[in-house]
Amino acid sequence: MNIFSHILGFPRIGSKRELKFSQEKYWNNEIGINDLINIGKKIRKKNLKIQKSSGLDFVCVGDFAWYDHVLSNSMMLGNIPKRHINLNKNKIINIDTLFGIARGFSYKGNLSHASEMTKWFNTNYHYIVPEFSKNTSFKFIWKQILEELDEAITLKFNKIKPILLGPVSYLWLGKVVDKEKFSKLELLDKILPIYKNILFEFEKRNIDWVQIDEPILTLDISKKWLESFIYSYNYLYNKNLKILLTTYFGNIYHNIDTIKNIPVDGIHIDYINSKNDINNIMKNISKDILISLGVINGRNIWKSNLKKIYEDIYFIKKLKRKYFISTSCSLIHVPLDLSLEKNIKNSLKKKFSFAIQKCKELSLLTKSLKESNKEILDDNLLDNSQKNNLNKHFYYIKKNDFCRKSSYKIRRKKQKKSLKIPILPTTTIGSFPQTKKLRNVRLQFKNKKIDLKKYNLEIKKYIKNVIYIQEKLDLDVLVHGEPERNDMVEYFAQHLEGFIFTEFGWVQSYGSRCVKPPIIVNDVYRKKPITLKWTKYAQSKTNKLVKGMLTGPVTILLWSFCREDISKSIVSKQIAMCLRKEVMDLENAGIKIIQIDEPAFREGLPLRKKFVKRYLSWSIEAFKISSSSVKDKTQIHTHMCYSDFNNIINSIIELDADVITIESSRSQLKLLNCLKKIKYPNAIGPGVYDIHTKNIPDVNNIKIIIRKYIKTFDINNLWINPDCGLKTRNWKEVKKSLNNMVKATKELRNEI
Ligand code: GLN
Ligand code: ZN
């Protein structure tokens, strides 16, 4: 029996982020188009070689993207937003069009804004949202997929498997830009012929299998959408080319009644997320259909327990069916190469597996299955669970531990008395401009070019200056400015036990942006205070209130790679206990306002409704464990970088933060409508201007916005602040904007 191995996609950023650096150079006119194209070529060739030399049977084409694979698909189908078509002199669609859609484009003073970007399912990858209108026309103009296929053929790779984002998922992921609503499915008939044409081109090149990604089959989708799969794949059927319908990020059993009728040659299943239903799923799918089992986890960095997988799936050898063995999803969600890491202890390193290592695991597993020989699977690899120090460091938490002592009403009175701040208090979200100089100070300290004394001096200088500026602006609640932090999660992880860090473990977040998530390898606990020193220092420089600034437990957890031997719920509580102690230390040091940021709270929502309750239950608990030990008169703030609370407003209320500041200056209406409906009981600081643009908000505009807010909320519960942190702005912009914000507030106070 033949079993073949393949992956669903390989990281495209290059082992040292070559793609990022060359993209950015190209955007800055430091290199030309040919240099950029050559870097892409090199990365693709290397990726193909890695797959081949790892012993995988197939190599992938179509997983490379200049910015984002959904955007590539829009280009392929000629779905270019109108405002981006006519920008070039000759109206040519080229790579600048692609970058223009992704980043915005200005030509002779006309700005064509970028397309929206949003999260790719429940990952930290973001895609460019396709735009559709009823009369969008499509045309196969961007032939990247064929060019890259021909490139791989020329390089003499055989068994090449092209990858396409499927037509139904593509439509589902986009948004309607027409004023009048229409069903995106109406566009199916326009895009299917293009897909068919591309499949025909594959067939001409003697391709055996094509991978067509339809990840929305793992979601709760309506009957209408489900049925469109049958229609589409009937249309796409090609007797000389085999289609592998590819699903990931979840189980498909709930949609099996439809899936079993989709006319394809193979189905890829995310085995990691559907172990319990795998037999039921397979029973439903006709024996002639090949099954690709995604057994190697593409979402985490732990080495697989190959012997266990072998034993679990050995039964497939006895069934009369063809199989592929694969990763659960594309490997773009993990770092590229573990062997680059020189600073991770060997005892730990041998428990990890990055993209290259996962390819090797896969081919070894396939070989052992083919030969029915599990002895070639190393015994050492068996145990990837971490040593538990649970008893020593985990705290058993009682219900009372995660509720504030009194209700908000009572707290509000006490806080009013203790804090003595004016009506419509002004504040900021935490960070101030991260200047070149500041980044350099941290870098030099990290590289041991300056010593601790000098580093501390520089940080103090920055804080002192930030306090001075805020006093001059006459803000009411000040912050220390976060100069010591590179990244809001990494900083806390570095000061807690249980995390480790990679040197090159980059994962693409969007376009040229990559993140390097910390890895949770052990129980998390706090040896000593994290933010106390700098917060105290800032407070010592002013008579005004300084607000302490922490990253919340849910965000720290979700932006790290998590261990798998205990549940996320437990890990979140461990982190929460550390923050709880930090909060207590700050309170004891006389800090009266403490902000706990949770920008990841909403993005952690599971994809399927049936898992939402469980997630909300542990994430709310974690936040409350962190925040609820304080006295009534201590004020807890939280911040979230979005305002679309429609589905989670009750959970936001449950968090019971005294004040929530949110990003709403771009979507006031949405927020106002939602909060009007449900009377939000605690205080709120809906941003009064958008920090994401360079524009300086003028006093009158800010006043108009605040007046709107006053109409909706109890004025005594309203805070005035920008809509997010200021670290990406420069000082000039920040000073002008905040000055206008304070001025507008003061004028309004006088009018009331
Ligand atoms: N306190 C953080 C800052 O101001 C919050 C960051 C965020 O909203 N993601 O930078
Ligand atoms: Zn924010």
Tab-separated table of C-alpha atoms in Angstrom, residues 167-549:
chain	number	residue	atom	x	y	z
A	167	PRO	CA	-13.695	29.654	-4.716
A	168	VAL	CA	-16.252	29.282	-1.953
A	169	SER	CA	-13.902	30.160	0.910
A	170	TYR	CA	-12.546	33.046	-1.153
A	171	LEU	CA	-16.004	34.564	-1.502
A	172	TRP	CA	-16.841	33.886	2.116
A	173	LEU	CA	-13.712	35.720	3.323
A	174	GLY	CA	-14.445	38.897	1.400
A	175	LYS	CA	-16.749	41.786	2.119
A	176	VAL	CA	-19.509	43.458	0.160
A	177	VAL	CA	-18.758	47.096	-0.556
A	178	ASP	CA	-22.027	47.963	-2.306
A	179	LYS	CA	-24.570	49.947	-0.368
A	180	GLU	CA	-27.223	47.473	-1.350
A	181	LYS	CA	-26.784	44.042	0.094
A	182	PHE	CA	-26.446	41.067	-2.188
A	183	SER	CA	-25.265	37.525	-1.708
A	184	LYS	CA	-21.594	37.043	-2.502
A	185	LEU	CA	-22.543	33.610	-3.795
A	186	GLU	CA	-24.050	35.332	-6.826
A	187	LEU	CA	-20.459	35.877	-7.939
A	188	LEU	CA	-19.644	32.156	-7.997
A	189	ASP	CA	-20.637	31.788	-11.621
A	190	LYS	CA	-18.200	34.507	-12.555
A	191	ILE	CA	-15.169	33.084	-10.800
A	192	LEU	CA	-15.660	29.363	-11.407
A	193	PRO	CA	-14.726	29.572	-15.106
A	194	ILE	CA	-11.415	31.150	-14.121
A	195	TYR	CA	-10.709	28.362	-11.657
A	196	LYS	CA	-11.656	25.836	-14.306
A	197	ASN	CA	-9.304	27.459	-16.747
A	198	ILE	CA	-6.462	27.342	-14.208
A	199	LEU	CA	-7.125	23.679	-13.505
A	200	PHE	CA	-6.989	23.101	-17.220
A	201	GLU	CA	-3.562	24.784	-17.286
A	202	PHE	CA	-2.427	22.457	-14.487
A	203	GLU	CA	-3.679	19.486	-16.451
A	204	LYS	CA	-1.704	20.632	-19.477
A	205	ARG	CA	1.397	20.544	-17.307
A	206	ASN	CA	0.673	16.973	-16.252
A	207	ILE	CA	-0.083	17.829	-12.666
A	208	ASP	CA	-1.504	14.902	-10.729
A	209	TRP	CA	-2.983	16.527	-7.610
A	210	VAL	CA	-4.085	20.089	-6.869
A	211	GLN	CA	-4.750	21.238	-3.310
A	212	ILE	CA	-7.785	23.487	-3.085
A	213	ASP	CA	-8.180	25.077	0.332
A	214	GLU	CA	-11.703	25.367	1.670
A	215	PRO	CA	-11.123	26.000	5.368
A	216	ILE	CA	-14.609	27.420	5.898
A	217	LEU	CA	-15.853	23.824	5.872
A	218	THR	CA	-14.736	23.642	9.505
A	219	LEU	CA	-17.017	26.531	10.528
A	220	ASP	CA	-20.723	26.783	11.268
A	221	ILE	CA	-21.918	27.820	7.818
A	222	SER	CA	-25.416	27.989	6.404
A	223	LYS	CA	-27.013	25.454	4.121
A	224	LYS	CA	-26.835	27.841	1.209
A	225	TRP	CA	-23.061	28.090	1.519
A	226	LEU	CA	-22.662	24.374	2.080
A	227	GLU	CA	-24.633	23.555	-1.013
A	228	SER	CA	-22.575	25.882	-3.112
A	229	PHE	CA	-19.660	23.496	-2.567
A	230	ILE	CA	-21.461	20.719	-4.380
A	231	TYR	CA	-22.375	23.031	-7.200
A	232	SER	CA	-18.841	24.459	-7.494
A	233	TYR	CA	-16.938	21.212	-7.422
A	234	ASN	CA	-19.324	19.608	-9.862
A	235	TYR	CA	-18.449	22.418	-12.179
A	236	LEU	CA	-14.710	22.161	-11.533
A	237	TYR	CA	-14.546	18.413	-12.021
A	238	ASN	CA	-11.704	17.435	-14.326
A	239	LYS	CA	-11.155	13.780	-15.051
A	240	ASN	CA	-7.427	14.165	-15.623
A	241	LEU	CA	-6.610	16.207	-12.548
A	242	LYS	CA	-7.249	15.139	-8.975
A	243	ILE	CA	-8.622	17.678	-6.542
A	244	LEU	CA	-7.695	17.484	-2.862
A	245	LEU	CA	-10.407	19.402	-1.018
A	246	THR	CA	-8.473	20.796	1.905
A	247	THR	CA	-9.938	21.719	5.279
A	248	TYR	CA	-8.121	22.929	8.394
A	249	PHE	CA	-8.429	24.736	11.740
A	250	GLY	CA	-11.059	22.331	12.950
A	251	ASN	CA	-13.276	19.327	12.625
A	252	ILE	CA	-15.608	18.818	9.647
A	253	TYR	CA	-17.892	16.189	11.116
A	254	HIS	CA	-20.753	18.629	11.676
A	255	ASN	CA	-20.812	19.312	7.934
A	256	ILE	CA	-20.175	15.748	6.812
A	257	ASP	CA	-23.600	15.233	5.231
A	258	THR	CA	-22.694	17.795	2.616
A	259	ILE	CA	-19.009	17.104	2.411
A	260	LYS	CA	-19.569	13.458	1.528
A	261	ASN	CA	-21.393	14.604	-1.583
A	262	ILE	CA	-18.811	17.017	-2.877
A	263	PRO	CA	-17.359	15.438	-6.011
A	264	VAL	CA	-13.613	15.527	-5.384
A	265	ASP	CA	-10.815	12.958	-5.458
A	266	GLY	CA	-9.450	13.505	-1.986
A	267	ILE	CA	-10.242	15.270	1.270
A	268	HIS	CA	-7.712	16.658	3.717
A	269	ILE	CA	-8.743	16.452	7.354
A	270	ASP	CA	-7.248	18.344	10.297
A	271	TYR	CA	-6.626	15.217	12.364
A	272	ILE	CA	-5.297	17.193	15.333
A	273	ASN	CA	-8.720	18.760	15.794
A	274	SER	CA	-10.880	15.798	14.878
A	275	LYS	CA	-9.266	12.758	16.468
A	276	ASN	CA	-12.456	11.706	18.202
A	277	ASP	CA	-14.582	11.824	15.100
A	278	ILE	CA	-12.099	10.483	12.611
A	279	ASN	CA	-13.769	7.081	12.283
A	280	ASN	CA	-17.195	8.608	11.826
A	281	ILE	CA	-15.890	11.015	9.248
A	282	MET	CA	-14.188	8.287	7.266
A	283	LYS	CA	-17.220	6.010	7.421
A	284	ASN	CA	-19.173	8.692	5.613
A	285	ILE	CA	-16.709	9.279	2.842
A	286	SER	CA	-16.728	6.927	-0.113
A	287	LYS	CA	-13.848	4.455	-0.277
A	288	ASP	CA	-12.718	5.778	-3.653
A	289	ILE	CA	-11.876	9.088	-2.121
A	290	LEU	CA	-8.369	9.554	-0.834
A	291	ILE	CA	-7.995	10.839	2.708
A	292	SER	CA	-5.163	13.119	3.678
A	293	LEU	CA	-4.620	13.012	7.424
A	294	GLY	CA	-3.142	16.140	8.977
A	295	VAL	CA	-1.394	14.509	11.903
A	296	ILE	CA	1.545	16.860	12.501
A	297	ASN	CA	0.414	20.010	14.304
A	298	GLY	CA	0.977	23.077	12.142
A	299	ARG	CA	-0.035	25.459	14.903
A	300	ASN	CA	2.474	24.706	17.618
A	301	ILE	CA	6.204	24.207	18.022
A	302	TRP	CA	6.289	20.912	19.939
A	303	LYS	CA	7.749	17.811	18.423
A	304	SER	CA	5.103	15.233	17.652
A	305	ASN	CA	4.846	12.004	19.509
A	306	LEU	CA	5.372	9.958	16.372
A	307	LYS	CA	5.030	6.536	17.941
A	308	LYS	CA	1.697	7.476	19.399
A	309	ILE	CA	0.470	8.829	16.056
A	310	TYR	CA	1.720	5.683	14.378
A	311	GLU	CA	-0.289	3.547	16.755
A	312	ASP	CA	-3.363	5.734	16.482
A	313	ILE	CA	-3.532	5.694	12.713
A	314	TYR	CA	-2.069	2.316	11.910
A	315	PHE	CA	-5.583	1.026	11.304
A	316	ILE	CA	-5.701	2.902	7.989
A	317	LYS	CA	-3.382	0.301	6.541
A	318	LYS	CA	-6.087	-2.282	6.842
A	319	LEU	CA	-8.719	-0.205	5.100
A	320	LYS	CA	-9.012	-0.254	1.369
A	321	ARG	CA	-8.403	3.376	0.684
A	322	LYS	CA	-5.584	5.623	-0.449
A	323	TYR	CA	-3.989	7.947	2.075
A	324	PHE	CA	-1.746	10.944	2.337
A	325	ILE	CA	-0.071	11.936	5.575
A	326	SER	CA	0.305	15.630	6.222
A	327	THR	CA	0.402	18.581	8.578
A	328	SER	CA	-2.836	19.771	10.168
A	329	CYS	CA	-2.584	23.106	8.337
A	330	SER	CA	-0.012	25.145	6.449
A	331	LEU	CA	3.301	25.593	8.258
A	332	ILE	CA	3.206	29.391	7.886
A	333	HIS	CA	2.038	29.525	11.493
A	334	VAL	CA	5.282	28.162	12.941
A	335	PRO	CA	8.887	29.405	12.766
A	336	LEU	CA	11.082	28.039	10.049
A	337	ASP	CA	14.169	26.329	11.350
A	338	LEU	CA	14.992	25.138	14.838
A	339	SER	CA	18.603	24.464	13.936
A	340	LEU	CA	19.289	28.208	13.799
A	341	GLU	CA	18.664	28.487	17.532
A	342	LYS	CA	21.956	28.395	19.364
A	343	ASN	CA	20.816	29.674	22.735
A	344	ILE	CA	18.124	27.187	23.627
A	345	LYS	CA	19.247	24.459	26.001
A	346	ASN	CA	19.536	21.091	24.310
A	347	SER	CA	17.249	19.399	26.786
A	348	LEU	CA	14.496	21.761	25.654
A	349	LYS	CA	15.468	22.054	22.051
A	350	LYS	CA	14.950	18.380	21.481
A	351	LYS	CA	11.298	18.820	22.386
A	352	PHE	CA	10.708	21.447	19.685
A	353	SER	CA	10.010	21.165	16.010
A	354	PHE	CA	9.767	24.089	13.578
A	355	ALA	CA	8.702	23.957	9.933
A	356	ILE	CA	11.770	22.152	8.562
A	357	GLN	CA	11.791	19.699	11.429
A	358	LYS	CA	8.087	19.046	10.940
A	359	CYS	CA	8.736	18.113	7.307
A	360	LYS	CA	11.267	15.578	8.498
A	361	GLU	CA	8.952	14.182	11.150
A	362	LEU	CA	6.309	13.765	8.499
A	363	SER	CA	8.498	11.894	6.087
A	364	LEU	CA	9.848	9.635	8.813
A	365	LEU	CA	6.356	8.805	9.988
A	366	THR	CA	5.267	8.070	6.441
A	367	LYS	CA	8.229	5.803	5.906
A	368	SER	CA	7.525	3.876	9.088
A	369	LEU	CA	3.892	3.435	8.127
A	370	LYS	CA	4.803	2.267	4.650
A	371	GLU	CA	7.195	-0.274	6.057
A	372	SER	CA	5.020	-1.107	9.059
A	373	ASN	CA	8.058	-0.467	11.168
A	374	LYS	CA	7.645	1.779	14.126
A	375	GLU	CA	11.105	1.068	15.451
A	376	ILE	CA	12.595	3.754	13.229
A	377	LEU	CA	10.630	6.275	15.245
A	378	ASP	CA	12.897	7.494	17.978
A	379	ASP	CA	11.835	6.684	21.515
A	380	ASN	CA	13.315	9.891	22.831
A	381	LEU	CA	10.721	11.800	20.956
A	382	LEU	CA	7.928	10.238	22.890
A	383	ASP	CA	7.613	12.670	25.718
A	384	ASN	CA	6.910	16.254	24.922
A	385	SER	CA	5.178	17.093	28.144
A	386	GLN	CA	6.953	19.473	30.411
A	387	LYS	CA	7.885	18.899	33.957
A	388	ASN	CA	5.209	20.174	36.227
A	389	ASN	CA	6.022	22.329	39.163
A	390	LEU	CA	2.350	22.675	39.600
A	391	ASN	CA	2.174	22.031	43.300
A	392	LYS	CA	4.833	24.536	44.080
A	393	HIS	CA	3.623	27.377	41.978
A	394	PHE	CA	-0.013	26.938	41.243
A	395	TYR	CA	-2.532	28.564	43.456
A	396	TYR	CA	-5.896	27.166	44.204
A	397	ILE	CA	-8.240	29.978	43.697
A	398	LYS	CA	-11.553	30.369	45.391
A	399	LYS	CA	-14.563	32.098	43.878
A	400	ASN	CA	-14.116	35.074	46.172
A	401	ASP	CA	-10.630	35.573	44.851
A	402	PHE	CA	-11.870	36.767	41.532
A	403	CYS	CA	-14.570	39.206	42.475
A	404	ARG	CA	-14.114	42.768	43.601
A	405	LYS	CA	-15.142	43.335	47.179
A	406	SER	CA	-18.008	45.680	46.374
A	407	SER	CA	-20.217	46.500	43.454
A	408	TYR	CA	-19.189	49.106	40.916
A	409	LYS	CA	-21.599	51.651	42.370
A	410	ILE	CA	-19.946	51.514	45.756
A	411	ARG	CA	-16.468	51.482	44.235
A	412	ARG	CA	-17.272	54.475	42.109
A	413	LYS	CA	-18.124	56.574	45.138
A	414	LYS	CA	-14.980	55.583	46.968
A	415	GLN	CA	-12.806	56.142	43.923
A	416	LYS	CA	-14.301	59.552	43.341
A	417	LYS	CA	-13.350	60.544	46.827
A	418	SER	CA	-9.883	59.078	46.697
A	419	LEU	CA	-8.803	60.047	43.160
A	420	LYS	CA	-10.138	63.592	43.008
A	421	ILE	CA	-10.114	63.893	39.249
A	422	PRO	CA	-12.329	66.287	37.290
A	423	ILE	CA	-15.338	65.354	35.235
A	424	LEU	CA	-14.380	64.052	31.741
A	425	PRO	CA	-10.898	63.030	32.933
A	426	THR	CA	-8.205	62.953	30.268
A	427	THR	CA	-5.618	60.192	29.900
A	428	THR	CA	-3.674	58.132	27.326
A	429	ILE	CA	-3.472	54.395	26.665
A	430	GLY	CA	0.082	53.850	27.892
A	431	SER	CA	2.866	54.099	25.370
A	432	PHE	CA	4.498	57.270	24.071
A	433	PRO	CA	6.647	57.543	20.908
A	434	GLN	CA	9.270	54.842	20.592
A	435	THR	CA	12.000	56.991	19.133
A	436	LYS	CA	15.013	55.701	17.238
A	437	LYS	CA	17.165	56.717	20.166
A	438	LEU	CA	15.058	54.737	22.602
A	439	ARG	CA	15.100	51.601	20.476
A	440	ASN	CA	18.822	51.975	20.212
A	441	VAL	CA	19.227	52.181	23.983
A	442	ARG	CA	17.384	48.904	24.431
A	443	LEU	CA	19.311	47.257	21.612
A	444	GLN	CA	22.660	48.369	22.971
A	445	PHE	CA	21.747	47.131	26.418
A	446	LYS	CA	20.650	43.780	24.979
A	447	ASN	CA	23.926	43.476	23.085
A	448	LYS	CA	25.870	44.470	26.187
A	449	LYS	CA	27.188	47.612	24.511
A	450	ILE	CA	25.980	49.699	27.450
A	451	ASP	CA	25.706	48.609	31.077
A	452	LEU	CA	22.707	48.480	33.370
A	453	LYS	CA	23.561	51.781	34.974
A	454	LYS	CA	23.617	53.643	31.709
A	455	TYR	CA	20.461	51.839	30.546
A	456	ASN	CA	18.584	52.768	33.718
A	457	LEU	CA	19.699	56.335	33.342
A	458	GLU	CA	18.348	56.541	29.814
A	459	ILE	CA	15.020	54.982	30.731
A	460	LYS	CA	14.686	57.358	33.661
A	461	LYS	CA	15.415	60.293	31.394
A	462	TYR	CA	12.660	59.205	29.039
A	463	ILE	CA	10.138	58.714	31.833
A	464	LYS	CA	10.977	62.051	33.419
A	465	ASN	CA	10.487	63.749	30.104
A	466	VAL	CA	7.193	61.961	29.434
A	467	ILE	CA	5.890	63.032	32.833
A	468	TYR	CA	6.999	66.600	32.214
A	469	ILE	CA	5.262	66.687	28.844
A	470	GLN	CA	2.036	65.239	30.220
A	471	GLU	CA	2.030	67.763	33.053
A	472	LYS	CA	2.517	70.566	30.588
A	473	LEU	CA	-0.308	69.238	28.452
A	474	ASP	CA	-2.334	69.183	31.663
A	475	LEU	CA	-3.592	65.622	31.282
A	476	ASP	CA	-5.340	64.309	34.381
A	477	VAL	CA	-4.049	60.744	34.638
A	478	LEU	CA	-0.474	60.205	33.523
A	479	VAL	CA	1.477	57.146	32.368
A	480	HIS	CA	5.177	56.319	32.423
A	481	GLY	CA	5.254	55.777	28.645
A	482	GLU	CA	6.512	52.154	28.447
A	483	PRO	CA	10.061	52.996	27.237
A	484	GLU	CA	11.444	49.732	28.652
A	485	ARG	CA	9.160	47.582	26.493
A	486	ASN	CA	9.921	46.249	23.080
A	487	ASP	CA	6.648	44.443	22.873
A	488	MET	CA	3.816	44.312	25.365
A	489	VAL	CA	3.830	40.509	25.633
A	490	GLU	CA	7.532	39.801	25.258
A	491	TYR	CA	8.388	42.216	28.055
A	492	PHE	CA	6.187	40.459	30.594
A	493	ALA	CA	7.208	37.013	29.389
A	494	GLN	CA	10.863	37.959	29.855
A	495	HIS	CA	10.197	38.903	33.447
A	496	LEU	CA	8.268	35.761	34.331
A	497	GLU	CA	9.507	32.216	34.861
A	498	GLY	CA	8.290	29.492	32.522
A	499	PHE	CA	8.883	31.222	29.188
A	500	ILE	CA	11.738	30.877	26.738
A	501	PHE	CA	12.602	32.945	23.684
A	502	THR	CA	13.940	32.153	20.257
A	503	GLU	CA	16.398	34.189	18.259
A	504	PHE	CA	14.982	33.539	14.800
A	505	GLY	CA	11.553	32.091	15.555
A	506	TRP	CA	9.689	34.597	13.382
A	507	VAL	CA	6.180	33.986	12.158
A	508	GLN	CA	4.475	36.167	9.562
A	509	SER	CA	1.733	38.329	11.004
A	510	TYR	CA	0.941	40.311	7.872
A	511	GLY	CA	2.861	41.569	4.859
A	512	SER	CA	6.378	42.276	5.999
A	513	ARG	CA	5.440	42.181	9.676
A	514	CYS	CA	6.618	39.173	11.643
A	515	VAL	CA	6.256	38.321	15.315
A	516	LYS	CA	8.457	36.187	17.529
A	517	PRO	CA	6.106	34.628	20.064
A	518	PRO	CA	7.574	33.558	23.409
A	519	ILE	CA	7.221	29.861	24.221
A	520	ILE	CA	5.613	28.697	27.448
A	521	VAL	CA	7.577	25.639	28.498
A	522	ASN	CA	6.869	25.341	32.178
A	523	ASP	CA	4.679	26.581	35.007
A	524	VAL	CA	4.527	30.333	34.948
A	525	TYR	CA	5.354	32.238	38.108
A	526	ARG	CA	6.745	35.568	39.170
A	527	LYS	CA	10.020	35.774	41.016
A	528	LYS	CA	10.038	39.506	41.475
A	529	PRO	CA	8.031	42.586	40.567
A	530	ILE	CA	8.019	43.513	36.894
A	531	THR	CA	6.732	47.041	36.437
A	532	LEU	CA	6.963	48.319	39.983
A	533	LYS	CA	10.269	50.122	39.695
A	534	TRP	CA	9.439	52.251	36.674
A	535	THR	CA	5.890	52.987	37.764
A	536	LYS	CA	7.107	54.123	41.169
A	537	TYR	CA	9.778	56.246	39.561
A	538	ALA	CA	7.216	57.930	37.328
A	539	GLN	CA	4.911	58.572	40.274
A	540	SER	CA	7.788	60.105	42.232
A	541	LYS	CA	8.163	62.759	39.551
A	542	THR	CA	4.642	64.147	39.758
A	543	ASN	CA	1.826	65.025	42.119
A	544	LYS	CA	-0.695	63.904	39.555
A	545	LEU	CA	-1.862	60.298	39.401
A	546	VAL	CA	0.245	57.831	37.425
A	547	LYS	CA	-1.560	54.783	36.109
A	548	GLY	CA	0.236	51.436	36.292
A	549	MET	CA	0.359	49.542	33.011
